[in-house]
Short mmCIF file of C-alpha atoms and ligand atoms in Angstrom, two decimals:
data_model
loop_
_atom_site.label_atom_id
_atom_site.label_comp_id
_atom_site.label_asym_id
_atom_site.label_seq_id
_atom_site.Cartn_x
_atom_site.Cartn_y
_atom_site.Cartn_z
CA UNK A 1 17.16 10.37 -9.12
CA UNK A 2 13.53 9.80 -8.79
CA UNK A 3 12.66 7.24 -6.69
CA UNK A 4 10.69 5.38 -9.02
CA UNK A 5 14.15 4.69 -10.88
CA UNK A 6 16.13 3.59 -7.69
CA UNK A 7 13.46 1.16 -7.26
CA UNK A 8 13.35 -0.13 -10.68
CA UNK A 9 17.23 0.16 -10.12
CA UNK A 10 17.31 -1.86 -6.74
CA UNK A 11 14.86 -4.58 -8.44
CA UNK A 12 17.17 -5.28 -10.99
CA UNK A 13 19.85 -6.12 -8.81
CA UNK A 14 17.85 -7.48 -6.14
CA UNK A 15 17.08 -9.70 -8.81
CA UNK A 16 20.74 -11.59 -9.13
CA UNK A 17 20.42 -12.48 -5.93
CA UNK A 18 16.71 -13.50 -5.16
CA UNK A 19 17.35 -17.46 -5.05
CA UNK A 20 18.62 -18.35 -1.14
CA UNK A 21 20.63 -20.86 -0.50
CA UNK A 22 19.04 -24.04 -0.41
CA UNK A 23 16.37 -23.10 -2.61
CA UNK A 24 15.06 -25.72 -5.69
CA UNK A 25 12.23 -25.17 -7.77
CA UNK A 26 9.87 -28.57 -7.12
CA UNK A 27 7.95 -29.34 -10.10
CA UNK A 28 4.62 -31.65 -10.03
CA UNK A 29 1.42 -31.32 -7.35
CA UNK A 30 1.96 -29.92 -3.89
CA UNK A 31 3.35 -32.52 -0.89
CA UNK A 32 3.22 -32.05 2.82
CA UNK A 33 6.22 -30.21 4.23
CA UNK A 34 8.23 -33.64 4.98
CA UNK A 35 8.20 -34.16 0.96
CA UNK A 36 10.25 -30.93 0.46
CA UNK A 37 14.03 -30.94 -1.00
CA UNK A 38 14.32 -27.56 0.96
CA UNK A 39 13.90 -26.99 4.17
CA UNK A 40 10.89 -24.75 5.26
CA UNK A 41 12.86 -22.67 7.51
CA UNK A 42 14.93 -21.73 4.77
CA UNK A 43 12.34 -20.50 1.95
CA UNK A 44 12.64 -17.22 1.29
CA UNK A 45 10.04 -14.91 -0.87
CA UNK A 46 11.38 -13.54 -4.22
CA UNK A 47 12.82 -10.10 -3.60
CA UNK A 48 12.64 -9.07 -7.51
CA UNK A 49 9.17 -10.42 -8.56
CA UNK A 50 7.69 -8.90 -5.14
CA UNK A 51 9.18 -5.02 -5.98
CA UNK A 52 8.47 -5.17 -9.57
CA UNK A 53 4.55 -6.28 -8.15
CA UNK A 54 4.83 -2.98 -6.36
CA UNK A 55 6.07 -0.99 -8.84
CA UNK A 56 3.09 -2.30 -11.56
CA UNK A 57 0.44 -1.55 -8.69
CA UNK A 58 1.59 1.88 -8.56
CA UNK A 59 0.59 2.22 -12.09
CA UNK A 60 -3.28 2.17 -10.90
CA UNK A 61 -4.20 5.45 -9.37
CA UNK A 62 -0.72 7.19 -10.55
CA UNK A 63 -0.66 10.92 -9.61
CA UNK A 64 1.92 13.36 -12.01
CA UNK A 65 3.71 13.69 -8.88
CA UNK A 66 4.81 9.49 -8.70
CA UNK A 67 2.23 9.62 -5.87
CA UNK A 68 -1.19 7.37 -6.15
CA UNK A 69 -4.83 8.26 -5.84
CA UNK A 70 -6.41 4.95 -5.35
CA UNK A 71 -9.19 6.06 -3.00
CA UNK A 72 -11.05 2.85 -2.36
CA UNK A 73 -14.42 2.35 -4.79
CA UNK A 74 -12.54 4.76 -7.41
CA UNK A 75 -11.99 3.15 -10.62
CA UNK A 76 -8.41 3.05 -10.05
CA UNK A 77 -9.55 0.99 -6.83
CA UNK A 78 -11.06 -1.84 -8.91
CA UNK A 79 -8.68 -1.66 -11.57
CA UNK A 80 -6.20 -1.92 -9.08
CA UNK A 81 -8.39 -5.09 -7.69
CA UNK A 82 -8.08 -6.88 -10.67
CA UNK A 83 -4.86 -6.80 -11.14
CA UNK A 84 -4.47 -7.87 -7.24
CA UNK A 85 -6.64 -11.02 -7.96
CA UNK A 86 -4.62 -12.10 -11.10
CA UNK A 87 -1.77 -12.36 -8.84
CA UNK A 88 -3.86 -14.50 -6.40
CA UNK A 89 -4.70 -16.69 -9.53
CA UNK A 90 -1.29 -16.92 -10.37
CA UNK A 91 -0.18 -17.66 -6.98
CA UNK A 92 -2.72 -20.98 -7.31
CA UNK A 93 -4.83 -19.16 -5.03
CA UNK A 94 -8.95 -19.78 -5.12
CA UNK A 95 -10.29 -16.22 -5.23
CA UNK A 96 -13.23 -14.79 -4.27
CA UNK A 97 -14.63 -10.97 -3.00
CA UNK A 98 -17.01 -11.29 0.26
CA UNK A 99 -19.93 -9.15 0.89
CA UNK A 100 -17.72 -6.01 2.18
CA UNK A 101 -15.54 -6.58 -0.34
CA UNK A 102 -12.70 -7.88 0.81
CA UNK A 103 -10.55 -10.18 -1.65
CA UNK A 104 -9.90 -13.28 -0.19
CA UNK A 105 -6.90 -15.88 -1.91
CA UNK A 106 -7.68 -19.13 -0.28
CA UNK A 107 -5.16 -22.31 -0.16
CA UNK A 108 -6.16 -25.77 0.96
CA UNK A 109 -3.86 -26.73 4.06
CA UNK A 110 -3.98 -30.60 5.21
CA UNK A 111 -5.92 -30.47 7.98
CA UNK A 112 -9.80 -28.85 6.88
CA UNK A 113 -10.67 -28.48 10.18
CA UNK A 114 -8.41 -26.22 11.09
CA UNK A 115 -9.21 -22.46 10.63
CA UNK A 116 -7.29 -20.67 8.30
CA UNK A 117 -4.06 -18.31 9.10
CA UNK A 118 -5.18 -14.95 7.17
CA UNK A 119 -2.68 -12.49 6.19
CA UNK A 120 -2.56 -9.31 4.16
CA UNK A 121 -3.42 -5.74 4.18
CA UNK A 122 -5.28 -3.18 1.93
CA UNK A 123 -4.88 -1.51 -1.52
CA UNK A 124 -6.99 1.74 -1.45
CA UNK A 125 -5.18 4.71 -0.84
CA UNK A 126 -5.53 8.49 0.99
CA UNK A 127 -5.92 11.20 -2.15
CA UNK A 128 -2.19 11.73 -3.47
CA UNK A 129 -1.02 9.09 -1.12
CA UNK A 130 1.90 6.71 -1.87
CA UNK A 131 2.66 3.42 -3.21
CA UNK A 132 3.98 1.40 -0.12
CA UNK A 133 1.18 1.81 2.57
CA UNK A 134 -1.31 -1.21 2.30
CA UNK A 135 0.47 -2.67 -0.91
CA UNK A 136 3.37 -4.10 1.02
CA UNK A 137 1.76 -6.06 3.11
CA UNK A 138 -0.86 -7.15 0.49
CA UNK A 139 1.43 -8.09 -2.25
CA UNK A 140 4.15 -9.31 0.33
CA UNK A 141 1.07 -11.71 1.61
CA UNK A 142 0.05 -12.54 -2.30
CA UNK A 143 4.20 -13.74 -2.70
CA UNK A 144 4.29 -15.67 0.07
CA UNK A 145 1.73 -17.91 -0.81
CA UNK A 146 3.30 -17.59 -4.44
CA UNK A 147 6.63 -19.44 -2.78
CA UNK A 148 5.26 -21.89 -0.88
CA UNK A 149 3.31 -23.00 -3.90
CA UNK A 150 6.52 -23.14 -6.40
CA UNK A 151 7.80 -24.79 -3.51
CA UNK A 152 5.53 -27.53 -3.28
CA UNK A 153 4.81 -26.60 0.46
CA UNK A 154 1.86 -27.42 1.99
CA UNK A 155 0.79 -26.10 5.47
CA UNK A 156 -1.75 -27.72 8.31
CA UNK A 157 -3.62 -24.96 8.20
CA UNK A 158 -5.44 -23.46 5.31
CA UNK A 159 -3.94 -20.22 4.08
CA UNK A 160 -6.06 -16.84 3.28
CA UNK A 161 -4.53 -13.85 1.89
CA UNK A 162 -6.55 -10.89 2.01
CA UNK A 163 -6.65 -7.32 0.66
CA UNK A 164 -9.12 -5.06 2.76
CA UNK A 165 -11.70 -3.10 1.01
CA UNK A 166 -11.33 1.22 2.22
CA UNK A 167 -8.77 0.43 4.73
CA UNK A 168 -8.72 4.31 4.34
CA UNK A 169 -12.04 5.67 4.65
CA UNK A 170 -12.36 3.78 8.25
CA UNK A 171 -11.14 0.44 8.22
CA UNK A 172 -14.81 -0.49 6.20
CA UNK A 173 -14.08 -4.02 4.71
CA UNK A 174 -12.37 -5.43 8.10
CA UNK A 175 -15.16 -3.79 9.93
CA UNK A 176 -17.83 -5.81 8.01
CA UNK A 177 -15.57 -8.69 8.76
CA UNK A 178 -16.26 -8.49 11.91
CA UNK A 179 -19.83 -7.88 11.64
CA UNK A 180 -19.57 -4.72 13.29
CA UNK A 181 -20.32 -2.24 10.07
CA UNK A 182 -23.82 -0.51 10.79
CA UNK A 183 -26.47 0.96 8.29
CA UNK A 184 -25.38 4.51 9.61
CA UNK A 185 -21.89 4.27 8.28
CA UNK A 186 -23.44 2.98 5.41
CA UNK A 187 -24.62 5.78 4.40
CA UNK A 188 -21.68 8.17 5.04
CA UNK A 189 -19.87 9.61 1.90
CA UNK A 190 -16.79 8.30 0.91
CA UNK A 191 -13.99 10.44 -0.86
CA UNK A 192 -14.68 8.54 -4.11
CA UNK A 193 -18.14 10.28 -3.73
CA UNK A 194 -20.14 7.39 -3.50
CA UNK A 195 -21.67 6.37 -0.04
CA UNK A 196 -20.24 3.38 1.40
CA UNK A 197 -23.36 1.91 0.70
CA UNK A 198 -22.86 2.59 -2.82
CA UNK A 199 -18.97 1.94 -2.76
CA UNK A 200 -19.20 -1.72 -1.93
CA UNK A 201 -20.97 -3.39 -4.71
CA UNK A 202 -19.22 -1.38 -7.32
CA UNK A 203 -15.85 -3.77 -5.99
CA UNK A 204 -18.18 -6.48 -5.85
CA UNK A 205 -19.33 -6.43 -2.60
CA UNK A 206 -23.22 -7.17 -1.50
CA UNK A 207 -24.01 -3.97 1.29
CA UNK A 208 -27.46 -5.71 2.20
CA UNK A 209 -25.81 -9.22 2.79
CA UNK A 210 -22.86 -8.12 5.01
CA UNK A 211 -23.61 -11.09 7.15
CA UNK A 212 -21.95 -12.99 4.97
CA UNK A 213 -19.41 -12.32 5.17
CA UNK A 214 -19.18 -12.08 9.19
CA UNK A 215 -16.22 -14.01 11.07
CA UNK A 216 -16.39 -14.80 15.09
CA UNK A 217 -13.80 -16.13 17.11
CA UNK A 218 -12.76 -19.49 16.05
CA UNK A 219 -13.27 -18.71 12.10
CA UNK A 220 -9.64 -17.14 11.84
CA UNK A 221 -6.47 -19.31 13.76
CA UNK A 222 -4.49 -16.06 13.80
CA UNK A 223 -3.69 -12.91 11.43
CA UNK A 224 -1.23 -11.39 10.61
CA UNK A 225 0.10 -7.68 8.77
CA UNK A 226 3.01 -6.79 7.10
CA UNK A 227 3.17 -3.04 6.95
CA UNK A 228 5.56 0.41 6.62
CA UNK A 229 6.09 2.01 9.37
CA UNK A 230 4.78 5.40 8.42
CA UNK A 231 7.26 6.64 11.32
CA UNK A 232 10.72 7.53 11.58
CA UNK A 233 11.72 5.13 14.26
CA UNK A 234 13.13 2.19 12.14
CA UNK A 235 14.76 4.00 9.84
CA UNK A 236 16.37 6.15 12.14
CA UNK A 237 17.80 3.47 14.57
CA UNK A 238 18.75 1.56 11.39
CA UNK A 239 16.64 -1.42 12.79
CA UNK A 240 15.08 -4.10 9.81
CA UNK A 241 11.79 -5.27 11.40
CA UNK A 242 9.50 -3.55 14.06
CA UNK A 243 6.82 -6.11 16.38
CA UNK A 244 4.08 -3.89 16.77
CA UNK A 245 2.74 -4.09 20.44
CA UNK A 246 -0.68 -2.46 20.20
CA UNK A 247 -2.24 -0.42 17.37
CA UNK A 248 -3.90 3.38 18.29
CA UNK A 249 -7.75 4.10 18.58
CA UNK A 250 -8.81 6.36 16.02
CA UNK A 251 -12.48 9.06 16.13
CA UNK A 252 -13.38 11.01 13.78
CA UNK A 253 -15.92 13.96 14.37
CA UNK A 254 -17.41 16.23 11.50
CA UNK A 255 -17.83 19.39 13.83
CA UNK A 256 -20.38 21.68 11.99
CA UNK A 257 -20.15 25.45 13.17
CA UNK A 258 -22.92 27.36 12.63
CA UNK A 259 -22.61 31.43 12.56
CA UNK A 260 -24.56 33.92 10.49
CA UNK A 261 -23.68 34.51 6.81
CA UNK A 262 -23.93 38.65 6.21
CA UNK A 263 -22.40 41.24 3.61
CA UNK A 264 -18.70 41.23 4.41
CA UNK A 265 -18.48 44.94 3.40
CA UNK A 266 -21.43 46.80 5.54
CA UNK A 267 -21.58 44.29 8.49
CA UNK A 268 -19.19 45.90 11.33
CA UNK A 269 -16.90 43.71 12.58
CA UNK A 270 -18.63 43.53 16.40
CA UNK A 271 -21.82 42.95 14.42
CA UNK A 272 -20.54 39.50 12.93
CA UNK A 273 -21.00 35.82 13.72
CA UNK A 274 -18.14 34.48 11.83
CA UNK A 275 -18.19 30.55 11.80
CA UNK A 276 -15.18 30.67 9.70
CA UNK A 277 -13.44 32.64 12.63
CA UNK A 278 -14.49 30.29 15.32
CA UNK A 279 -13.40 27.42 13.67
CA UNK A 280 -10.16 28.94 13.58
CA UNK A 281 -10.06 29.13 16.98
CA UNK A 282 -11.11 25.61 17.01
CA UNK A 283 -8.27 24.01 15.21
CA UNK A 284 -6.05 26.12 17.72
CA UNK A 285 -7.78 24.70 20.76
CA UNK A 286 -7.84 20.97 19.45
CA UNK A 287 -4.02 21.44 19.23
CA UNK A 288 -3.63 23.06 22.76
CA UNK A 289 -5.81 20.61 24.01
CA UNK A 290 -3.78 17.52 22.50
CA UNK A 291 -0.65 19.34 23.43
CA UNK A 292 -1.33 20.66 27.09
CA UNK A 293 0.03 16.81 28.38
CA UNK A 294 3.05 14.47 27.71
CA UNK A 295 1.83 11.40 25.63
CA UNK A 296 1.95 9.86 22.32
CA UNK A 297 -2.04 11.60 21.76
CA UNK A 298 -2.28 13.05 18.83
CA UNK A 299 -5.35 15.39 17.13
CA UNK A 300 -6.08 16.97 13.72
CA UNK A 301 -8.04 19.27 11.63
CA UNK A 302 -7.29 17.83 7.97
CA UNK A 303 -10.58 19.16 6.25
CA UNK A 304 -12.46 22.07 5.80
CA UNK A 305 -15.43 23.82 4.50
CA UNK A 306 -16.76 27.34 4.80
CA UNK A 307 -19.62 27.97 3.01
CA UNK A 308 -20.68 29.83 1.03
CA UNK A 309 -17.45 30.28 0.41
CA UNK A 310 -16.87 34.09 -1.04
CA UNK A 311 -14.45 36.21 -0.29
CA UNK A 312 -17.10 38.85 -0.22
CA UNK A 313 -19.90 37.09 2.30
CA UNK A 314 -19.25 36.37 5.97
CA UNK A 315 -18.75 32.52 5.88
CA UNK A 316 -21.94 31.30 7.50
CA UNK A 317 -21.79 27.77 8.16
CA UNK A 318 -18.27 25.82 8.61
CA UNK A 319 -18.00 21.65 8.66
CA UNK A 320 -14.51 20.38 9.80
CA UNK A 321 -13.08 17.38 10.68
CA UNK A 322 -11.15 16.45 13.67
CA UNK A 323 -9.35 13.21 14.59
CA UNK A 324 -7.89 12.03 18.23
CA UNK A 325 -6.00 9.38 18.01
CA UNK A 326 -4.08 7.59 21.18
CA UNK A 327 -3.32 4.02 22.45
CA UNK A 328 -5.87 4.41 25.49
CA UNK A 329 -9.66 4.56 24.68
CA UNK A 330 -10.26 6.30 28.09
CA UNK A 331 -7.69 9.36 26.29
CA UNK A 332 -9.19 9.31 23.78
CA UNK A 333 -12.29 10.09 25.16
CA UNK A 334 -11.30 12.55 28.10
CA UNK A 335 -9.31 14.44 25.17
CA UNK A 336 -12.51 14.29 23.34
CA UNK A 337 -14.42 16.03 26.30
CA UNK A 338 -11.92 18.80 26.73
CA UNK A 339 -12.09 19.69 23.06
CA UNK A 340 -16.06 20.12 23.31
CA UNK A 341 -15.65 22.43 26.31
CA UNK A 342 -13.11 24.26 24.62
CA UNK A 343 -15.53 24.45 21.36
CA UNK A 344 -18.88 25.35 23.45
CA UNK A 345 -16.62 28.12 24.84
CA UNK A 346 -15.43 29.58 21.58
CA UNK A 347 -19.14 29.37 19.90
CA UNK A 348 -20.41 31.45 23.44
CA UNK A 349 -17.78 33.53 22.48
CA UNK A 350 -18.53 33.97 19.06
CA UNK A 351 -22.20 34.33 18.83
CA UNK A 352 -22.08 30.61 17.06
CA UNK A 353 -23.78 27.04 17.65
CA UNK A 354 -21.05 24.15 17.39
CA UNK A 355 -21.70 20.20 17.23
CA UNK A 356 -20.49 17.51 16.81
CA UNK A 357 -20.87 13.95 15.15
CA UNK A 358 -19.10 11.13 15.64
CA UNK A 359 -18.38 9.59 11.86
CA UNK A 360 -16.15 6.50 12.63
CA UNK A 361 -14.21 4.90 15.56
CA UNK A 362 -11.56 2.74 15.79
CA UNK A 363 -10.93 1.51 18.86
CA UNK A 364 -7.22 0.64 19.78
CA UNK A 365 -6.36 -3.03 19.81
CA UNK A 366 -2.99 -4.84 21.35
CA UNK A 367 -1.31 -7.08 19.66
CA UNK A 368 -1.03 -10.71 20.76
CA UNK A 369 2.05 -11.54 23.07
CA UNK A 370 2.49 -15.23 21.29
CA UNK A 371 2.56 -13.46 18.00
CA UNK A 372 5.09 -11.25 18.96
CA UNK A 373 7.09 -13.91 19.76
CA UNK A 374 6.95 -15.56 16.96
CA UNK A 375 7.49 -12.64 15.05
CA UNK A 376 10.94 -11.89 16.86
CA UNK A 377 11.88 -15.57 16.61
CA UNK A 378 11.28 -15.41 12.85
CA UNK A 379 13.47 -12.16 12.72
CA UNK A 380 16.43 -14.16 14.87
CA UNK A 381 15.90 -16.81 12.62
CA UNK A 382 16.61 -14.78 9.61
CA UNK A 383 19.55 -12.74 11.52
CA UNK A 384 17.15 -9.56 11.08
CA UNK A 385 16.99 -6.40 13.96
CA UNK A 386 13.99 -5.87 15.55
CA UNK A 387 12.50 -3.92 18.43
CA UNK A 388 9.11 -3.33 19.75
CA UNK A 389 7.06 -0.62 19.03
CA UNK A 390 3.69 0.54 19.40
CA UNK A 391 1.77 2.00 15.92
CA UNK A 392 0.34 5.65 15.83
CA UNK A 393 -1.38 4.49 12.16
CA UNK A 394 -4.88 2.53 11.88
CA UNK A 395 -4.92 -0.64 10.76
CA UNK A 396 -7.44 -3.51 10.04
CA UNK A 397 -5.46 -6.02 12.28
CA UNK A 398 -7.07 -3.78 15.29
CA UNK A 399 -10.47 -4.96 14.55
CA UNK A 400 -9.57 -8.43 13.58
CA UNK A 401 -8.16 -8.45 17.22
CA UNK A 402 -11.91 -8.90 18.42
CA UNK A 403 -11.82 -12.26 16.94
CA UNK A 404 -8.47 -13.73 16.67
CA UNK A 405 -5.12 -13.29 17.90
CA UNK A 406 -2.92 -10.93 15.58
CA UNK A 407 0.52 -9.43 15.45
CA UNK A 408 2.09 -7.07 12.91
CA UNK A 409 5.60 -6.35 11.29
CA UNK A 410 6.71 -2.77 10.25
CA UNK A 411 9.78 -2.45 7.87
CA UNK A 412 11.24 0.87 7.81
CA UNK A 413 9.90 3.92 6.36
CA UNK A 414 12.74 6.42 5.06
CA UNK A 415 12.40 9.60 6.86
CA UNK A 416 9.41 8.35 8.21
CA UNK A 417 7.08 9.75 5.17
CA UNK A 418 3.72 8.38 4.65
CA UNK A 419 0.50 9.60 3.48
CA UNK A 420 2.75 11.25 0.51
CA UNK A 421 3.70 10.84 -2.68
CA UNK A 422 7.43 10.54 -1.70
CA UNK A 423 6.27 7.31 0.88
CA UNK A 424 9.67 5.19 0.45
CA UNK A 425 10.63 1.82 1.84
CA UNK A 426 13.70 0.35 -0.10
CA UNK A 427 13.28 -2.40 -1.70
CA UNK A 428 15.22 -4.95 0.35
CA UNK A 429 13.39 -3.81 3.34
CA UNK A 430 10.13 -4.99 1.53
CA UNK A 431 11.70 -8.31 1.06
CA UNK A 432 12.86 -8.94 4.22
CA UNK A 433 9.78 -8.03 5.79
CA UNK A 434 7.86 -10.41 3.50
CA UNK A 435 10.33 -13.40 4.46
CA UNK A 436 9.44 -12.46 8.33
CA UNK A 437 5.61 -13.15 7.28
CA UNK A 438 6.42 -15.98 5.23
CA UNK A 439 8.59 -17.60 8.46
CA UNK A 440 5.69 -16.36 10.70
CA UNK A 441 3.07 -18.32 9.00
CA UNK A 442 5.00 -21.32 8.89
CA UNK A 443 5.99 -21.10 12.45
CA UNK A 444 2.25 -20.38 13.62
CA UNK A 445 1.27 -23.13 11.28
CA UNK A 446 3.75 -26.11 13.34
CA UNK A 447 1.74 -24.38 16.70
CA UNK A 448 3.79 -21.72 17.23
CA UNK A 449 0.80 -19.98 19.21
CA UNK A 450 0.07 -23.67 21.07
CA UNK A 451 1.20 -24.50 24.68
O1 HGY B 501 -5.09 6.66 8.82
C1 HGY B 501 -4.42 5.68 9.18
O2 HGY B 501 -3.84 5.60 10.23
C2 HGY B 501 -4.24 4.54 8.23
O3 HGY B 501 -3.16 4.80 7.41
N1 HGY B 501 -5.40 4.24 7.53
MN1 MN B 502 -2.78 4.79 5.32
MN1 MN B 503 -2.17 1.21 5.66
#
């Protein structure tokens, strides 16, 4: 059975069972939490409507394999986008896109003065990625607000939900959030084939007022990310919920090789300088490299380009990428340092010039230790496993970290696919990871970080 039919199969059954104990509809405006008939602790999200939101995303950006292409500033990406922010309408939700746009669902809370608790995740995808990574966690945001509001709950704090703009292509949108997104990376080409530049006002974005849209410590009480795992480690131990404790730094080089490009039929083969062959011997030593000492480090070669690409010329010039990734910063960079050694070598070698540019960083971010708390406490509270663990994906909650406190919660990826068309978290999994958030924001909202 595909797996597009066991979800639409789960959804319907999910759906006999979607109203919790204790749950009334409240007709009429929205009252403070002491107005409710039920009580906050026992709201849960609706398990049917949130899966069949999932499954009608997946339409934008659908691939023949049941995979999406949604790369962010595609028109998949804004159609996607709309649809996105007619949930946030529907949800009662006052919706707006800021100058890196990001969407932004905003609900009054009691108190104005209070910052807002901001929660959700991203919609863009990786080319012939899947349809759980970023849409979890930015649906599962859009239905929590969608159940406190047919709830007639009413928080302290005002709410934002918010869907990231090319979560993919570098963490862009929470980047300009916090004011750190630079004319250079501006001006870098996205896989949509626009620049970044050019990417952000086609979502409605404003590249030359990204000021605007600029948050500093204070602006944000806390936020929060419900994600899939993307790993096997859930899923395997049969655990519901994973805290994340700290999210991975992330650089990625374009590495241009430079050799000679000759007749591949009357140029001996001691009279070549091959760039193609050196960066073959590059993606070897970037894995020897990564692999030559225990640790979580990780480092790929996931694009290349030999040009001028003929199977009857001597490739000439070869760009490739390479990505470190690791929890440490200072690993990051000392794996960094071995690679170049390792590529100056190989171009000495090989009669080539090598070098290297540094496109985007992401530097690795822990999570907050109060948030994690009240993360588990939400999972007790709901009689939901959980364990710690740390996240070997990218994430926009690691730059938010600058400015506020943040936690995360992973539900289970089966067999630990991501980044793939057959990307799978079932659908009960999806609902019980949005009734963690949904117990987390109310939790942080009654000062669950305070004291
Ligand atoms: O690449 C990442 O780790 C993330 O999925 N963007
Ligand atoms: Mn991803
Ligand atoms: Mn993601």
């Amino acid at each position: 059975m595909l797996r597009r039919d066991f979800v639409a199969e789960m959804v319907g059954a999910l759906a006999v069972g979607c109203v919790g104990p204790g749950w009334r509809p409240r007709a009429g405006p929205p009252a403070g939490l002491g107005a409710l008939s039920v009580a906050p602790d026992s709201l849960r999200v609706n398990p049917a409507r949130l899966n069949r939101h999932l499954s009608q995303l997946a339409e934008f950006g659908r691939t023949p394999s049941g995979g999406t292409s949604r790369l962010a500033y595609s028109e998949a990406d804004r159609a996607g986008r709309d649809y996105v922010r007619r949930l946030m309408r529907e949800a009662r939700l006052a919706v707006r896109v800021d100058t890196g746009g990001n969407i932004l669902g905003r609900r009054p809370g009691r108190d104005p003065a209070l910052p807002p608790i901001l929660f959700g995740s991203h919609i863009d995808s990786v080319p012939e990625g899947g349809n759980y990574d970023g849409d979890v966690g930015s649906l599962g945001a859009i239905e929590c607000v969608q159940t406190l509001a047919e709830n007639g709950v009413v928080t302290r704090h005002p709410l934002e939900a918010v869907v990231f703009s090319n979560e993919e292509g570098g963490l862009i949108g929470s980047r300009a959030m916090i004011g750190e997104l630079g004319p250079a990376e501006l001006d870098l080409v996205s896989r949509s084939g626009k620049t970044i530049r050019e990417g952000i006002p086609f979502i409605g974005g404003d590249p030359d007022r990204l000021a605007l849209a600029r948050r500093v410590r204070g602006d944000v009480a806390c936020y929060l990310e419900l994600h899939v795992e993307q790993g096997g480690t859930l899923h395997e131990a049969g655990v519901s919920i994973g805290v994340v404790e700290g999210i991975v730094g992330i650089r990625w080089y374009e590495v241009t090789i430079e050799g000679f490009a000759n007749h591949a039929g009357t140029t001996p083969m001691d009279r070549r300088r091959d760039a193609l062959l050196a960066a073959a011997q590059l993606i070897l030593a970037v894995n020897g490299v990564v692999t030559a000492e225990p640790g979580r480090q990780v480092g790929t070669v996931g694009r290349i380009s030999a040009l001028p690409g003929a199977p009857n010329v001597i490739p000439g010039r070869v760009v490739l990428s390479v990505e470190l990734r690791d929890l440490s910063a200072e690993r990051i960079e000392s794996l960094y340092r071995r690679v170049v050694v390792e590529a100056e070598r190989i171009a000495r070698d090989s009669g080539t010039r090598v070098s290297f540019r540094l496109l985007n960083e992401n530097t690795p971010a822990p999570t907050d230790p109060a948030v994690r708390r009240v993360i588990a406490e939400a999972c007790r509270s709901l009689g939901l496993s959980h364990r710690a663990l740390p996240s070997g994906a990218g994430h926009d909650a690691q730059h938010l970290a600058r400015i506020a406190p943040v936690g995360m919660i992973f539900v289970p990826s089966v067999d630990g696919i991501s980044h793939s068309p057959a990307e799978f978290t079932r659908p009960e999994d999806v609902a019980q990871g949005a009734d963690v958030l949904l117990q987390a924001i109310l939790a942080i909202d009654r000062g669950g970080l305070e004291g």
